[in-house]
Amino acid sequence: MLVTDKFQLQTDPLTGSDFEAWHLAVVGMDAVGLFNSHALAGASQRHRHMQLVPLDVIWEARMKSGQTDAEFVSSALVFAYYVALYLTGI
């Protein structure tokens, strides 16, 4: 989880600082970043936060699913995720 140090509503538009922090975390952790800004998208907390899932966790879930397509669905993670891989060579 990547959480702001000062209170901001989860539903407020993302700022340049949010994107900068997200980018540093995603690159530094070799992860995928998720941001849910509405209850319909899964936002459950009022305080601004972003979720980070390390790529190795996604690859492992993909392998366990037995699916080899660029798009796959996995319930091996805490929630069911639909993942589309757009990187070349994968």
JSON list of C-alpha atoms in Angstrom, two decimals:
[
{"chain": "A", "resi": 1, "resn": "MET", "atom": "CA", "xyz": [0.00, 0.00, 0.00]},
{"chain": "A", "resi": 2, "resn": "LEU", "atom": "CA", "xyz": [1.13, 3.49, -0.83]},
{"chain": "A", "resi": 3, "resn": "VAL", "atom": "CA", "xyz": [-0.63, 6.02, 1.44]},
{"chain": "A", "resi": 4, "resn": "THR", "atom": "CA", "xyz": [-0.48, 9.81, 1.47]},
{"chain": "A", "resi": 5, "resn": "ASP", "atom": "CA", "xyz": [1.14, 11.38, 4.53]},
{"chain": "A", "resi": 6, "resn": "LYS", "atom": "CA", "xyz": [-1.60, 14.05, 4.76]},
{"chain": "A", "resi": 7, "resn": "PHE", "atom": "CA", "xyz": [-5.28, 13.24, 4.53]},
{"chain": "A", "resi": 8, "resn": "GLN", "atom": "CA", "xyz": [-6.73, 13.37, 1.03]},
{"chain": "A", "resi": 9, "resn": "LEU", "atom": "CA", "xyz": [-10.01, 11.84, -0.06]},
{"chain": "A", "resi": 10, "resn": "GLN", "atom": "CA", "xyz": [-9.70, 8.69, -2.15]},
{"chain": "A", "resi": 11, "resn": "THR", "atom": "CA", "xyz": [-12.30, 10.14, -4.52]},
{"chain": "A", "resi": 12, "resn": "ASP", "atom": "CA", "xyz": [-10.38, 13.37, -5.24]},
{"chain": "A", "resi": 13, "resn": "PRO", "atom": "CA", "xyz": [-8.54, 13.58, -8.60]},
{"chain": "A", "resi": 14, "resn": "LEU", "atom": "CA", "xyz": [-4.95, 12.32, -8.59]},
{"chain": "A", "resi": 15, "resn": "THR", "atom": "CA", "xyz": [-2.24, 14.97, -8.42]},
{"chain": "A", "resi": 16, "resn": "GLY", "atom": "CA", "xyz": [1.20, 15.19, -10.00]},
{"chain": "A", "resi": 17, "resn": "SER", "atom": "CA", "xyz": [2.68, 14.20, -6.63]},
{"chain": "A", "resi": 18, "resn": "ASP", "atom": "CA", "xyz": [0.46, 11.10, -6.57]},
{"chain": "A", "resi": 19, "resn": "PHE", "atom": "CA", "xyz": [1.73, 10.04, -9.99]},
{"chain": "A", "resi": 20, "resn": "GLU", "atom": "CA", "xyz": [5.33, 10.71, -9.01]},
{"chain": "A", "resi": 21, "resn": "ALA", "atom": "CA", "xyz": [5.03, 8.60, -5.83]},
{"chain": "A", "resi": 22, "resn": "TRP", "atom": "CA", "xyz": [3.21, 5.87, -7.76]},
{"chain": "A", "resi": 23, "resn": "HIS", "atom": "CA", "xyz": [5.90, 5.80, -10.45]},
{"chain": "A", "resi": 24, "resn": "LEU", "atom": "CA", "xyz": [8.74, 5.59, -7.91]},
{"chain": "A", "resi": 25, "resn": "ALA", "atom": "CA", "xyz": [7.00, 2.76, -6.05]},
{"chain": "A", "resi": 26, "resn": "VAL", "atom": "CA", "xyz": [6.10, 0.78, -9.18]},
{"chain": "A", "resi": 27, "resn": "VAL", "atom": "CA", "xyz": [9.61, 1.04, -10.62]},
{"chain": "A", "resi": 28, "resn": "GLY", "atom": "CA", "xyz": [11.33, 0.48, -7.27]},
{"chain": "A", "resi": 29, "resn": "MET", "atom": "CA", "xyz": [9.27, -2.59, -6.43]},
{"chain": "A", "resi": 30, "resn": "ASP", "atom": "CA", "xyz": [8.89, -3.93, -9.98]},
{"chain": "A", "resi": 31, "resn": "ALA", "atom": "CA", "xyz": [5.14, -3.90, -9.39]},
{"chain": "A", "resi": 32, "resn": "VAL", "atom": "CA", "xyz": [1.77, -2.98, -10.81]},
{"chain": "A", "resi": 33, "resn": "GLY", "atom": "CA", "xyz": [-0.06, -0.07, -9.19]},
{"chain": "A", "resi": 34, "resn": "LEU", "atom": "CA", "xyz": [-3.83, 0.02, -8.67]},
{"chain": "A", "resi": 35, "resn": "PHE", "atom": "CA", "xyz": [-5.95, 3.00, -7.68]},
{"chain": "A", "resi": 36, "resn": "ASN", "atom": "CA", "xyz": [-9.67, 2.63, -6.90]},
{"chain": "A", "resi": 37, "resn": "SER", "atom": "CA", "xyz": [-11.30, 6.05, -6.74]},
{"chain": "A", "resi": 38, "resn": "HIS", "atom": "CA", "xyz": [-14.94, 5.05, -6.39]},
{"chain": "A", "resi": 39, "resn": "ALA", "atom": "CA", "xyz": [-16.94, 2.47, -4.44]},
{"chain": "A", "resi": 40, "resn": "LEU", "atom": "CA", "xyz": [-17.96, 0.83, -7.73]},
{"chain": "A", "resi": 41, "resn": "ALA", "atom": "CA", "xyz": [-14.25, 0.34, -8.49]},
{"chain": "A", "resi": 42, "resn": "GLY", "atom": "CA", "xyz": [-13.55, -1.16, -5.07]},
{"chain": "A", "resi": 43, "resn": "ALA", "atom": "CA", "xyz": [-12.59, 1.91, -3.03]},
{"chain": "A", "resi": 44, "resn": "SER", "atom": "CA", "xyz": [-13.34, 1.06, 0.58]},
{"chain": "A", "resi": 45, "resn": "GLN", "atom": "CA", "xyz": [-11.24, 3.59, 2.52]},
{"chain": "A", "resi": 46, "resn": "ARG", "atom": "CA", "xyz": [-11.65, 7.39, 2.59]},
{"chain": "A", "resi": 47, "resn": "HIS", "atom": "CA", "xyz": [-7.90, 8.09, 2.91]},
{"chain": "A", "resi": 48, "resn": "ARG", "atom": "CA", "xyz": [-5.97, 8.28, -0.39]},
{"chain": "A", "resi": 49, "resn": "HIS", "atom": "CA", "xyz": [-4.07, 5.05, -1.02]},
{"chain": "A", "resi": 50, "resn": "MET", "atom": "CA", "xyz": [-2.80, 3.00, -3.93]},
{"chain": "A", "resi": 51, "resn": "GLN", "atom": "CA", "xyz": [-2.28, -0.73, -3.98]},
{"chain": "A", "resi": 52, "resn": "LEU", "atom": "CA", "xyz": [0.91, -2.29, -5.29]},
{"chain": "A", "resi": 53, "resn": "VAL", "atom": "CA", "xyz": [1.19, -5.89, -6.48]},
{"chain": "A", "resi": 54, "resn": "PRO", "atom": "CA", "xyz": [4.71, -7.18, -7.24]},
{"chain": "A", "resi": 55, "resn": "LEU", "atom": "CA", "xyz": [5.02, -8.56, -10.76]},
{"chain": "A", "resi": 56, "resn": "ASP", "atom": "CA", "xyz": [6.39, -11.88, -9.49]},
{"chain": "A", "resi": 57, "resn": "VAL", "atom": "CA", "xyz": [3.10, -12.43, -7.62]},
{"chain": "A", "resi": 58, "resn": "ILE", "atom": "CA", "xyz": [1.19, -11.81, -10.87]},
{"chain": "A", "resi": 59, "resn": "TRP", "atom": "CA", "xyz": [3.46, -14.15, -12.87]},
{"chain": "A", "resi": 60, "resn": "GLU", "atom": "CA", "xyz": [3.07, -16.87, -10.22]},
{"chain": "A", "resi": 61, "resn": "ALA", "atom": "CA", "xyz": [-0.73, -16.50, -10.29]},
{"chain": "A", "resi": 62, "resn": "ARG", "atom": "CA", "xyz": [-0.63, -16.71, -14.08]},
{"chain": "A", "resi": 63, "resn": "MET", "atom": "CA", "xyz": [1.44, -19.90, -14.01]},
{"chain": "A", "resi": 64, "resn": "LYS", "atom": "CA", "xyz": [-0.82, -21.49, -11.36]},
{"chain": "A", "resi": 65, "resn": "SER", "atom": "CA", "xyz": [-3.89, -20.63, -13.42]},
{"chain": "A", "resi": 66, "resn": "GLY", "atom": "CA", "xyz": [-2.55, -22.73, -16.31]},
{"chain": "A", "resi": 67, "resn": "GLN", "atom": "CA", "xyz": [-3.43, -19.93, -18.70]},
{"chain": "A", "resi": 68, "resn": "THR", "atom": "CA", "xyz": [-0.79, -18.79, -21.14]},
{"chain": "A", "resi": 69, "resn": "ASP", "atom": "CA", "xyz": [-2.69, -16.12, -23.05]},
{"chain": "A", "resi": 70, "resn": "ALA", "atom": "CA", "xyz": [-1.78, -12.45, -22.72]},
{"chain": "A", "resi": 71, "resn": "GLU", "atom": "CA", "xyz": [-5.11, -12.01, -20.92]},
{"chain": "A", "resi": 72, "resn": "PHE", "atom": "CA", "xyz": [-6.05, -14.14, -17.94]},
{"chain": "A", "resi": 73, "resn": "VAL", "atom": "CA", "xyz": [-8.31, -14.22, -14.91]},
{"chain": "A", "resi": 74, "resn": "SER", "atom": "CA", "xyz": [-6.99, -15.35, -11.56]},
{"chain": "A", "resi": 75, "resn": "SER", "atom": "CA", "xyz": [-8.60, -15.96, -8.20]},
{"chain": "A", "resi": 76, "resn": "ALA", "atom": "CA", "xyz": [-5.24, -17.07, -6.72]},
{"chain": "A", "resi": 77, "resn": "LEU", "atom": "CA", "xyz": [-4.78, -13.54, -5.36]},
{"chain": "A", "resi": 78, "resn": "VAL", "atom": "CA", "xyz": [-6.93, -12.15, -2.54]},
{"chain": "A", "resi": 79, "resn": "PHE", "atom": "CA", "xyz": [-9.49, -10.87, -5.05]},
{"chain": "A", "resi": 80, "resn": "ALA", "atom": "CA", "xyz": [-10.26, -12.08, -8.55]},
{"chain": "A", "resi": 81, "resn": "TYR", "atom": "CA", "xyz": [-8.14, -10.09, -10.99]},
{"chain": "A", "resi": 82, "resn": "TYR", "atom": "CA", "xyz": [-8.35, -9.72, -14.72]},
{"chain": "A", "resi": 83, "resn": "VAL", "atom": "CA", "xyz": [-4.88, -9.04, -16.07]},
{"chain": "A", "resi": 84, "resn": "ALA", "atom": "CA", "xyz": [-3.93, -8.03, -19.59]},
{"chain": "A", "resi": 85, "resn": "LEU", "atom": "CA", "xyz": [-0.24, -8.14, -20.39]},
{"chain": "A", "resi": 86, "resn": "TYR", "atom": "CA", "xyz": [0.85, -5.52, -22.88]},
{"chain": "A", "resi": 87, "resn": "LEU", "atom": "CA", "xyz": [4.61, -5.80, -22.52]},
{"chain": "A", "resi": 88, "resn": "THR", "atom": "CA", "xyz": [6.52, -7.25, -25.45]},
{"chain": "A", "resi": 89, "resn": "GLY", "atom": "CA", "xyz": [8.20, -10.60, -25.02]},
{"chain": "A", "resi": 90, "resn": "ILE", "atom": "CA", "xyz": [5.80, -11.94, -22.41]}
]
